[in-house]
JSON list of C-alpha atoms and ligand atoms in Angstrom, two decimals:
[
{"chain": "A", "resi": 1, "resn": "UNK", "atom": "CA", "xyz": [0.00, 0.00, 0.00]},
{"chain": "A", "resi": 2, "resn": "UNK", "atom": "CA", "xyz": [1.40, 3.39, -1.02]},
{"chain": "A", "resi": 3, "resn": "UNK", "atom": "CA", "xyz": [0.44, 6.41, 1.02]},
{"chain": "A", "resi": 4, "resn": "UNK", "atom": "CA", "xyz": [1.41, 10.05, 1.33]},
{"chain": "A", "resi": 5, "resn": "UNK", "atom": "CA", "xyz": [1.22, 12.06, 4.54]},
{"chain": "A", "resi": 6, "resn": "UNK", "atom": "CA", "xyz": [0.42, 15.76, 4.68]},
{"chain": "A", "resi": 7, "resn": "UNK", "atom": "CA", "xyz": [0.83, 17.35, 8.08]},
{"chain": "A", "resi": 8, "resn": "UNK", "atom": "CA", "xyz": [2.24, 20.41, 9.77]},
{"chain": "A", "resi": 9, "resn": "UNK", "atom": "CA", "xyz": [5.91, 19.41, 10.08]},
{"chain": "A", "resi": 10, "resn": "UNK", "atom": "CA", "xyz": [8.42, 16.75, 8.96]},
{"chain": "A", "resi": 11, "resn": "UNK", "atom": "CA", "xyz": [8.58, 15.50, 12.57]},
{"chain": "A", "resi": 12, "resn": "UNK", "atom": "CA", "xyz": [4.82, 14.90, 12.62]},
{"chain": "A", "resi": 13, "resn": "UNK", "atom": "CA", "xyz": [5.16, 12.99, 9.39]},
{"chain": "A", "resi": 14, "resn": "UNK", "atom": "CA", "xyz": [7.78, 10.61, 10.84]},
{"chain": "A", "resi": 15, "resn": "UNK", "atom": "CA", "xyz": [5.60, 9.88, 13.87]},
{"chain": "A", "resi": 16, "resn": "UNK", "atom": "CA", "xyz": [2.46, 9.47, 11.76]},
{"chain": "A", "resi": 17, "resn": "UNK", "atom": "CA", "xyz": [4.18, 6.83, 9.62]},
{"chain": "A", "resi": 18, "resn": "UNK", "atom": "CA", "xyz": [4.59, 4.71, 12.75]},
{"chain": "A", "resi": 19, "resn": "UNK", "atom": "CA", "xyz": [0.96, 5.23, 13.81]},
{"chain": "A", "resi": 20, "resn": "UNK", "atom": "CA", "xyz": [-0.44, 4.50, 10.34]},
{"chain": "A", "resi": 21, "resn": "UNK", "atom": "CA", "xyz": [1.49, 1.22, 10.16]},
{"chain": "A", "resi": 22, "resn": "UNK", "atom": "CA", "xyz": [0.35, 0.39, 13.70]},
{"chain": "A", "resi": 23, "resn": "UNK", "atom": "CA", "xyz": [-3.31, 0.76, 12.66]},
{"chain": "A", "resi": 24, "resn": "UNK", "atom": "CA", "xyz": [-2.89, -1.20, 9.43]},
{"chain": "A", "resi": 25, "resn": "UNK", "atom": "CA", "xyz": [-0.73, -3.88, 11.04]},
{"chain": "A", "resi": 26, "resn": "UNK", "atom": "CA", "xyz": [1.76, -3.98, 8.17]},
{"chain": "A", "resi": 27, "resn": "UNK", "atom": "CA", "xyz": [4.50, -1.82, 6.64]},
{"chain": "A", "resi": 28, "resn": "UNK", "atom": "CA", "xyz": [3.55, 0.75, 3.98]},
{"chain": "A", "resi": 29, "resn": "UNK", "atom": "CA", "xyz": [5.44, 2.60, 1.31]},
{"chain": "A", "resi": 30, "resn": "UNK", "atom": "CA", "xyz": [5.36, 6.34, 1.86]},
{"chain": "A", "resi": 31, "resn": "UNK", "atom": "CA", "xyz": [5.48, 8.79, -1.03]},
{"chain": "A", "resi": 32, "resn": "UNK", "atom": "CA", "xyz": [6.37, 12.44, -0.72]},
{"chain": "A", "resi": 33, "resn": "UNK", "atom": "CA", "xyz": [3.28, 14.61, -1.05]},
{"chain": "A", "resi": 34, "resn": "UNK", "atom": "CA", "xyz": [5.31, 17.03, -3.28]},
{"chain": "A", "resi": 35, "resn": "UNK", "atom": "CA", "xyz": [4.33, 20.08, -1.26]},
{"chain": "A", "resi": 36, "resn": "UNK", "atom": "CA", "xyz": [4.95, 20.96, 2.36]},
{"chain": "A", "resi": 37, "resn": "UNK", "atom": "CA", "xyz": [2.61, 22.83, 4.61]},
{"chain": "A", "resi": 38, "resn": "UNK", "atom": "CA", "xyz": [3.32, 24.87, 7.69]},
{"chain": "A", "resi": 39, "resn": "UNK", "atom": "CA", "xyz": [0.44, 24.81, 10.12]},
{"chain": "A", "resi": 40, "resn": "UNK", "atom": "CA", "xyz": [-3.16, 25.78, 9.61]},
{"chain": "A", "resi": 41, "resn": "UNK", "atom": "CA", "xyz": [-4.54, 27.04, 7.19]},
{"chain": "A", "resi": 42, "resn": "UNK", "atom": "CA", "xyz": [-1.63, 26.09, 4.95]},
{"chain": "A", "resi": 43, "resn": "UNK", "atom": "CA", "xyz": [-2.53, 22.36, 5.05]},
{"chain": "A", "resi": 44, "resn": "UNK", "atom": "CA", "xyz": [-6.07, 23.05, 3.81]},
{"chain": "A", "resi": 45, "resn": "UNK", "atom": "CA", "xyz": [-4.73, 25.40, 1.14]},
{"chain": "A", "resi": 46, "resn": "UNK", "atom": "CA", "xyz": [-2.17, 22.99, -0.38]},
{"chain": "A", "resi": 47, "resn": "UNK", "atom": "CA", "xyz": [-4.33, 19.86, -0.03]},
{"chain": "A", "resi": 48, "resn": "UNK", "atom": "CA", "xyz": [-6.14, 20.16, -3.42]},
{"chain": "A", "resi": 49, "resn": "UNK", "atom": "CA", "xyz": [-2.79, 20.46, -5.27]},
{"chain": "A", "resi": 50, "resn": "UNK", "atom": "CA", "xyz": [-1.39, 17.50, -3.29]},
{"chain": "A", "resi": 51, "resn": "UNK", "atom": "CA", "xyz": [-4.45, 15.37, -4.12]},
{"chain": "A", "resi": 52, "resn": "UNK", "atom": "CA", "xyz": [-4.21, 16.23, -7.83]},
{"chain": "A", "resi": 53, "resn": "UNK", "atom": "CA", "xyz": [-0.47, 15.46, -7.85]},
{"chain": "A", "resi": 54, "resn": "UNK", "atom": "CA", "xyz": [-0.93, 12.07, -6.18]},
{"chain": "A", "resi": 55, "resn": "UNK", "atom": "CA", "xyz": [-3.92, 11.23, -8.38]},
{"chain": "A", "resi": 56, "resn": "UNK", "atom": "CA", "xyz": [-2.31, 12.02, -11.75]},
{"chain": "A", "resi": 57, "resn": "UNK", "atom": "CA", "xyz": [1.44, 11.54, -11.16]},
{"chain": "A", "resi": 58, "resn": "UNK", "atom": "CA", "xyz": [1.60, 8.59, -8.75]},
{"chain": "A", "resi": 59, "resn": "UNK", "atom": "CA", "xyz": [-0.17, 5.32, -8.00]},
{"chain": "A", "resi": 60, "resn": "UNK", "atom": "CA", "xyz": [-0.71, 6.25, -4.34]},
{"chain": "A", "resi": 61, "resn": "UNK", "atom": "CA", "xyz": [-3.64, 4.50, -2.68]},
{"chain": "A", "resi": 62, "resn": "UNK", "atom": "CA", "xyz": [-4.45, 7.33, -0.35]},
{"chain": "A", "resi": 63, "resn": "UNK", "atom": "CA", "xyz": [-3.55, 10.55, 1.41]},
{"chain": "A", "resi": 64, "resn": "UNK", "atom": "CA", "xyz": [-3.25, 10.84, 5.19]},
{"chain": "A", "resi": 65, "resn": "UNK", "atom": "CA", "xyz": [-3.82, 14.38, 6.50]},
{"chain": "A", "resi": 66, "resn": "UNK", "atom": "CA", "xyz": [-3.32, 15.46, 10.12]},
{"chain": "A", "resi": 67, "resn": "UNK", "atom": "CA", "xyz": [-3.58, 18.95, 11.58]},
{"chain": "A", "resi": 68, "resn": "UNK", "atom": "CA", "xyz": [-3.63, 20.42, 15.07]},
{"chain": "A", "resi": 69, "resn": "UNK", "atom": "CA", "xyz": [-7.02, 21.66, 16.33]},
{"chain": "A", "resi": 70, "resn": "UNK", "atom": "CA", "xyz": [-5.44, 24.64, 18.18]},
{"chain": "A", "resi": 71, "resn": "UNK", "atom": "CA", "xyz": [-8.43, 26.61, 19.53]},
{"chain": "A", "resi": 72, "resn": "UNK", "atom": "CA", "xyz": [-10.93, 25.50, 16.89]},
{"chain": "A", "resi": 73, "resn": "UNK", "atom": "CA", "xyz": [-14.24, 23.67, 17.51]},
{"chain": "A", "resi": 74, "resn": "UNK", "atom": "CA", "xyz": [-13.61, 19.98, 18.27]},
{"chain": "A", "resi": 75, "resn": "UNK", "atom": "CA", "xyz": [-15.28, 17.46, 15.95]},
{"chain": "A", "resi": 76, "resn": "UNK", "atom": "CA", "xyz": [-17.93, 15.44, 17.81]},
{"chain": "A", "resi": 77, "resn": "UNK", "atom": "CA", "xyz": [-20.42, 12.67, 17.01]},
{"chain": "A", "resi": 78, "resn": "UNK", "atom": "CA", "xyz": [-22.97, 15.35, 16.17]},
{"chain": "A", "resi": 79, "resn": "UNK", "atom": "CA", "xyz": [-20.81, 16.41, 13.20]},
{"chain": "A", "resi": 80, "resn": "UNK", "atom": "CA", "xyz": [-21.00, 12.88, 11.76]},
{"chain": "A", "resi": 81, "resn": "UNK", "atom": "CA", "xyz": [-24.66, 13.25, 10.83]},
{"chain": "A", "resi": 82, "resn": "UNK", "atom": "CA", "xyz": [-25.33, 13.22, 7.06]},
{"chain": "A", "resi": 83, "resn": "UNK", "atom": "CA", "xyz": [-25.07, 16.67, 5.44]},
{"chain": "A", "resi": 84, "resn": "UNK", "atom": "CA", "xyz": [-23.78, 18.22, 8.70]},
{"chain": "A", "resi": 85, "resn": "UNK", "atom": "CA", "xyz": [-20.87, 20.64, 8.36]},
{"chain": "A", "resi": 86, "resn": "UNK", "atom": "CA", "xyz": [-19.37, 22.83, 11.06]},
{"chain": "A", "resi": 87, "resn": "UNK", "atom": "CA", "xyz": [-17.44, 25.72, 9.48]},
{"chain": "A", "resi": 88, "resn": "UNK", "atom": "CA", "xyz": [-15.22, 26.15, 12.58]},
{"chain": "A", "resi": 89, "resn": "UNK", "atom": "CA", "xyz": [-14.30, 22.45, 12.78]},
{"chain": "A", "resi": 90, "resn": "UNK", "atom": "CA", "xyz": [-11.09, 21.56, 10.96]},
{"chain": "A", "resi": 91, "resn": "UNK", "atom": "CA", "xyz": [-12.07, 17.94, 10.39]},
{"chain": "A", "resi": 92, "resn": "UNK", "atom": "CA", "xyz": [-15.35, 19.00, 8.74]},
{"chain": "A", "resi": 93, "resn": "UNK", "atom": "CA", "xyz": [-13.45, 21.59, 6.67]},
{"chain": "A", "resi": 94, "resn": "UNK", "atom": "CA", "xyz": [-10.73, 19.19, 5.49]},
{"chain": "A", "resi": 95, "resn": "UNK", "atom": "CA", "xyz": [-13.27, 16.50, 4.62]},
{"chain": "A", "resi": 96, "resn": "UNK", "atom": "CA", "xyz": [-15.21, 19.05, 2.54]},
{"chain": "A", "resi": 97, "resn": "UNK", "atom": "CA", "xyz": [-12.06, 20.18, 0.68]},
{"chain": "A", "resi": 98, "resn": "UNK", "atom": "CA", "xyz": [-11.14, 16.55, 0.01]},
{"chain": "A", "resi": 99, "resn": "UNK", "atom": "CA", "xyz": [-14.62, 15.68, -1.26]},
{"chain": "A", "resi": 100, "resn": "UNK", "atom": "CA", "xyz": [-14.81, 18.72, -3.52]},
{"chain": "A", "resi": 101, "resn": "UNK", "atom": "CA", "xyz": [-11.34, 18.05, -4.96]},
{"chain": "A", "resi": 102, "resn": "UNK", "atom": "CA", "xyz": [-11.70, 14.34, -5.77]},
{"chain": "A", "resi": 103, "resn": "UNK", "atom": "CA", "xyz": [-15.21, 14.65, -7.20]},
{"chain": "A", "resi": 104, "resn": "UNK", "atom": "CA", "xyz": [-13.94, 16.61, -10.22]},
{"chain": "A", "resi": 105, "resn": "UNK", "atom": "CA", "xyz": [-11.11, 14.22, -11.10]},
{"chain": "A", "resi": 106, "resn": "UNK", "atom": "CA", "xyz": [-11.36, 11.62, -13.87]},
{"chain": "A", "resi": 107, "resn": "UNK", "atom": "CA", "xyz": [-10.09, 8.09, -13.12]},
{"chain": "A", "resi": 108, "resn": "UNK", "atom": "CA", "xyz": [-6.29, 7.78, -13.28]},
{"chain": "A", "resi": 109, "resn": "UNK", "atom": "CA", "xyz": [-3.73, 4.97, -12.82]},
{"chain": "A", "resi": 110, "resn": "UNK", "atom": "CA", "xyz": [-6.53, 2.42, -12.73]},
{"chain": "A", "resi": 111, "resn": "UNK", "atom": "CA", "xyz": [-8.35, 3.95, -9.79]},
{"chain": "A", "resi": 112, "resn": "UNK", "atom": "CA", "xyz": [-11.39, 6.16, -9.40]},
{"chain": "A", "resi": 113, "resn": "UNK", "atom": "CA", "xyz": [-9.95, 8.33, -6.68]},
{"chain": "A", "resi": 114, "resn": "UNK", "atom": "CA", "xyz": [-7.35, 8.37, -3.98]},
{"chain": "A", "resi": 115, "resn": "UNK", "atom": "CA", "xyz": [-8.61, 7.47, -0.54]},
{"chain": "A", "resi": 116, "resn": "UNK", "atom": "CA", "xyz": [-9.10, 9.90, 2.31]},
{"chain": "A", "resi": 117, "resn": "UNK", "atom": "CA", "xyz": [-7.68, 9.58, 5.80]},
{"chain": "A", "resi": 118, "resn": "UNK", "atom": "CA", "xyz": [-7.99, 12.63, 8.06]},
{"chain": "A", "resi": 119, "resn": "UNK", "atom": "CA", "xyz": [-7.24, 13.18, 11.73]},
{"chain": "A", "resi": 120, "resn": "UNK", "atom": "CA", "xyz": [-7.21, 16.25, 13.97]},
{"chain": "A", "resi": 121, "resn": "UNK", "atom": "CA", "xyz": [-4.98, 16.36, 17.05]},
{"chain": "A", "resi": 122, "resn": "UNK", "atom": "CA", "xyz": [-6.69, 18.11, 19.98]},
{"chain": "A", "resi": 123, "resn": "UNK", "atom": "CA", "xyz": [-5.29, 20.61, 20.72]},
{"chain": "A", "resi": 124, "resn": "UNK", "atom": "CA", "xyz": [-1.93, 19.64, 19.11]},
{"chain": "A", "resi": 125, "resn": "UNK", "atom": "CA", "xyz": [-0.06, 16.51, 18.09]},
{"chain": "A", "resi": 126, "resn": "UNK", "atom": "CA", "xyz": [2.03, 16.69, 21.29]},
{"chain": "A", "resi": 127, "resn": "UNK", "atom": "CA", "xyz": [-1.14, 15.64, 23.17]},
{"chain": "A", "resi": 128, "resn": "UNK", "atom": "CA", "xyz": [-1.13, 12.39, 21.16]},
{"chain": "A", "resi": 129, "resn": "UNK", "atom": "CA", "xyz": [2.55, 11.93, 22.01]},
{"chain": "A", "resi": 130, "resn": "UNK", "atom": "CA", "xyz": [1.76, 12.20, 25.73]},
{"chain": "A", "resi": 131, "resn": "UNK", "atom": "CA", "xyz": [-0.98, 9.55, 25.58]},
{"chain": "A", "resi": 132, "resn": "UNK", "atom": "CA", "xyz": [-0.23, 6.69, 27.96]},
{"chain": "A", "resi": 133, "resn": "UNK", "atom": "CA", "xyz": [2.36, 8.77, 29.80]},
{"chain": "A", "resi": 134, "resn": "UNK", "atom": "CA", "xyz": [0.42, 11.77, 31.10]},
{"chain": "A", "resi": 135, "resn": "UNK", "atom": "CA", "xyz": [-3.12, 10.87, 32.19]},
{"chain": "A", "resi": 136, "resn": "UNK", "atom": "CA", "xyz": [-4.21, 14.51, 32.53]},
{"chain": "A", "resi": 137, "resn": "UNK", "atom": "CA", "xyz": [-3.98, 14.95, 28.76]},
{"chain": "A", "resi": 138, "resn": "UNK", "atom": "CA", "xyz": [-6.96, 13.80, 26.68]},
{"chain": "A", "resi": 139, "resn": "UNK", "atom": "CA", "xyz": [-9.47, 15.16, 24.21]},
{"chain": "A", "resi": 140, "resn": "UNK", "atom": "CA", "xyz": [-12.21, 14.97, 26.87]},
{"chain": "A", "resi": 141, "resn": "UNK", "atom": "CA", "xyz": [-10.11, 17.06, 29.28]},
{"chain": "A", "resi": 142, "resn": "UNK", "atom": "CA", "xyz": [-9.59, 19.67, 26.58]},
{"chain": "A", "resi": 143, "resn": "UNK", "atom": "CA", "xyz": [-13.30, 19.85, 25.62]},
{"chain": "A", "resi": 144, "resn": "UNK", "atom": "CA", "xyz": [-14.33, 20.13, 29.27]},
{"chain": "A", "resi": 145, "resn": "UNK", "atom": "CA", "xyz": [-11.79, 22.93, 29.73]},
{"chain": "A", "resi": 146, "resn": "UNK", "atom": "CA", "xyz": [-13.04, 24.76, 26.63]},
{"chain": "A", "resi": 147, "resn": "UNK", "atom": "CA", "xyz": [-16.63, 24.52, 27.96]},
{"chain": "A", "resi": 148, "resn": "UNK", "atom": "CA", "xyz": [-15.59, 25.95, 31.35]},
{"chain": "A", "resi": 149, "resn": "UNK", "atom": "CA", "xyz": [-13.51, 28.68, 29.70]},
{"chain": "A", "resi": 150, "resn": "UNK", "atom": "CA", "xyz": [-10.35, 27.39, 31.41]},
{"chain": "A", "resi": 151, "resn": "UNK", "atom": "CA", "xyz": [-8.14, 25.20, 29.25]},
{"chain": "A", "resi": 152, "resn": "UNK", "atom": "CA", "xyz": [-6.33, 22.47, 31.26]},
{"chain": "A", "resi": 153, "resn": "UNK", "atom": "CA", "xyz": [-2.94, 23.07, 29.56]},
{"chain": "A", "resi": 154, "resn": "UNK", "atom": "CA", "xyz": [-1.52, 25.27, 26.85]},
{"chain": "A", "resi": 155, "resn": "UNK", "atom": "CA", "xyz": [0.07, 24.04, 23.64]},
{"chain": "A", "resi": 156, "resn": "UNK", "atom": "CA", "xyz": [3.41, 25.44, 24.85]},
{"chain": "A", "resi": 157, "resn": "UNK", "atom": "CA", "xyz": [3.09, 23.34, 28.05]},
{"chain": "A", "resi": 158, "resn": "UNK", "atom": "CA", "xyz": [2.50, 20.22, 25.97]},
{"chain": "A", "resi": 159, "resn": "UNK", "atom": "CA", "xyz": [5.64, 20.99, 23.98]},
{"chain": "A", "resi": 160, "resn": "UNK", "atom": "CA", "xyz": [7.63, 21.38, 27.20]},
{"chain": "A", "resi": 161, "resn": "UNK", "atom": "CA", "xyz": [6.38, 18.02, 28.47]},
{"chain": "A", "resi": 162, "resn": "UNK", "atom": "CA", "xyz": [7.36, 16.24, 25.21]},
{"chain": "A", "resi": 163, "resn": "UNK", "atom": "CA", "xyz": [10.54, 18.07, 24.16]},
{"chain": "A", "resi": 164, "resn": "UNK", "atom": "CA", "xyz": [11.78, 19.72, 27.38]},
{"chain": "A", "resi": 165, "resn": "UNK", "atom": "CA", "xyz": [11.60, 23.05, 25.50]},
{"chain": "A", "resi": 166, "resn": "UNK", "atom": "CA", "xyz": [8.96, 24.89, 23.47]},
{"chain": "A", "resi": 167, "resn": "UNK", "atom": "CA", "xyz": [11.42, 25.50, 20.64]},
{"chain": "A", "resi": 168, "resn": "UNK", "atom": "CA", "xyz": [12.96, 22.12, 19.79]},
{"chain": "A", "resi": 169, "resn": "UNK", "atom": "CA", "xyz": [15.31, 21.60, 16.86]},
{"chain": "A", "resi": 170, "resn": "UNK", "atom": "CA", "xyz": [13.87, 19.42, 14.13]},
{"chain": "A", "resi": 171, "resn": "UNK", "atom": "CA", "xyz": [16.22, 16.53, 15.00]},
{"chain": "A", "resi": 172, "resn": "UNK", "atom": "CA", "xyz": [15.20, 16.67, 18.69]},
{"chain": "A", "resi": 173, "resn": "UNK", "atom": "CA", "xyz": [11.52, 16.95, 17.75]},
{"chain": "A", "resi": 174, "resn": "UNK", "atom": "CA", "xyz": [11.79, 13.80, 15.60]},
{"chain": "A", "resi": 175, "resn": "UNK", "atom": "CA", "xyz": [13.68, 11.85, 18.31]},
{"chain": "A", "resi": 176, "resn": "UNK", "atom": "CA", "xyz": [11.09, 12.70, 20.96]},
{"chain": "A", "resi": 177, "resn": "UNK", "atom": "CA", "xyz": [8.10, 12.06, 18.68]},
{"chain": "A", "resi": 178, "resn": "UNK", "atom": "CA", "xyz": [9.40, 8.62, 17.67]},
{"chain": "A", "resi": 179, "resn": "UNK", "atom": "CA", "xyz": [10.18, 7.71, 21.27]},
{"chain": "A", "resi": 180, "resn": "UNK", "atom": "CA", "xyz": [6.61, 8.55, 22.33]},
{"chain": "A", "resi": 181, "resn": "UNK", "atom": "CA", "xyz": [4.72, 6.88, 19.49]},
{"chain": "A", "resi": 182, "resn": "UNK", "atom": "CA", "xyz": [6.74, 3.68, 19.99]},
{"chain": "A", "resi": 183, "resn": "UNK", "atom": "CA", "xyz": [4.37, 2.98, 22.94]},
{"chain": "A", "resi": 184, "resn": "UNK", "atom": "CA", "xyz": [1.48, 2.57, 20.48]},
{"chain": "A", "resi": 185, "resn": "UNK", "atom": "CA", "xyz": [3.32, 0.53, 17.88]},
{"chain": "A", "resi": 186, "resn": "UNK", "atom": "CA", "xyz": [1.52, -2.69, 18.77]},
{"chain": "A", "resi": 187, "resn": "UNK", "atom": "CA", "xyz": [-1.75, -1.37, 20.13]},
{"chain": "A", "resi": 188, "resn": "UNK", "atom": "CA", "xyz": [-3.46, 1.91, 19.28]},
{"chain": "A", "resi": 189, "resn": "UNK", "atom": "CA", "xyz": [-6.59, 1.35, 21.40]},
{"chain": "A", "resi": 190, "resn": "UNK", "atom": "CA", "xyz": [-5.60, 3.72, 24.19]},
{"chain": "A", "resi": 191, "resn": "UNK", "atom": "CA", "xyz": [-4.78, 6.46, 21.70]},
{"chain": "A", "resi": 192, "resn": "UNK", "atom": "CA", "xyz": [-8.12, 5.94, 19.97]},
{"chain": "A", "resi": 193, "resn": "UNK", "atom": "CA", "xyz": [-10.03, 6.00, 23.25]},
{"chain": "A", "resi": 194, "resn": "UNK", "atom": "CA", "xyz": [-8.36, 9.13, 24.61]},
{"chain": "A", "resi": 195, "resn": "UNK", "atom": "CA", "xyz": [-8.31, 10.95, 21.26]},
{"chain": "A", "resi": 196, "resn": "UNK", "atom": "CA", "xyz": [-11.39, 10.52, 19.02]},
{"chain": "A", "resi": 197, "resn": "UNK", "atom": "CA", "xyz": [-9.57, 12.84, 16.54]},
{"chain": "A", "resi": 198, "resn": "UNK", "atom": "CA", "xyz": [-7.09, 9.99, 16.10]},
{"chain": "A", "resi": 199, "resn": "UNK", "atom": "CA", "xyz": [-9.87, 7.42, 15.96]},
{"chain": "A", "resi": 200, "resn": "UNK", "atom": "CA", "xyz": [-11.38, 9.12, 12.87]},
{"chain": "A", "resi": 201, "resn": "UNK", "atom": "CA", "xyz": [-8.01, 8.68, 11.16]},
{"chain": "A", "resi": 202, "resn": "UNK", "atom": "CA", "xyz": [-7.79, 5.02, 12.22]},
{"chain": "A", "resi": 203, "resn": "UNK", "atom": "CA", "xyz": [-11.36, 4.38, 11.03]},
{"chain": "A", "resi": 204, "resn": "UNK", "atom": "CA", "xyz": [-10.63, 5.88, 7.60]},
{"chain": "A", "resi": 205, "resn": "UNK", "atom": "CA", "xyz": [-7.60, 3.56, 7.31]},
{"chain": "A", "resi": 206, "resn": "UNK", "atom": "CA", "xyz": [-9.60, 0.48, 8.35]},
{"chain": "A", "resi": 207, "resn": "UNK", "atom": "CA", "xyz": [-12.33, 1.41, 5.91]},
{"chain": "A", "resi": 208, "resn": "UNK", "atom": "CA", "xyz": [-9.75, 1.25, 3.09]},
{"chain": "A", "resi": 209, "resn": "UNK", "atom": "CA", "xyz": [-8.76, -2.21, 4.20]},
{"chain": "A", "resi": 210, "resn": "UNK", "atom": "CA", "xyz": [-12.39, -3.30, 4.08]},
{"chain": "A", "resi": 211, "resn": "UNK", "atom": "CA", "xyz": [-12.69, -1.90, 0.53]},
{"chain": "A", "resi": 212, "resn": "UNK", "atom": "CA", "xyz": [-9.71, -3.90, -0.71]},
{"chain": "B", "resi": 1, "resn": "ZN", "atom": "ZN1", "xyz": [-16.57, 18.44, 12.57]}
]
């Protein structure tokens, strides 16, 4: 299976490779998405060009996209209803961009379309890295904090807990990210339970498997 990953940094991409293979239960071949993004909204802006590139110039099976939620509205079960779309939810937005982009493309390389796999890290990917190590960090804790108007931790605090600094070098960021995701290499259930924004990504991947 050939996949490309589009996320906010090269370090995220290295960690996501491990998590994607953990969900699928086998190694994958990873293609370069051709364009890099830096944070939101850059990911949403370059995604159509990345999809078109993968569709016409490669035989990639699918595209994995992961962004940080930051302070945006968190995707909930309510958003999964047919025709529902929340304009302040990044998962809803990215799914809409994906759908609108692939629907205009003719078949290419023997496939109708490339497959979609989207996750949103609440509030940032460092929260996923802390899963199983820091029990105070979870999507539920973040949502509860947002509702009370008092967030339980800042994104800078999460970076400190993972990297020991809020301005890590790329090499240090990659080392720390790989060390943390290694905990989930053989079992992603805890990560899925604590972070439904990861579970949507895992479900998209499993759905592909079922289609094969
Ligand atoms: Zn949503």
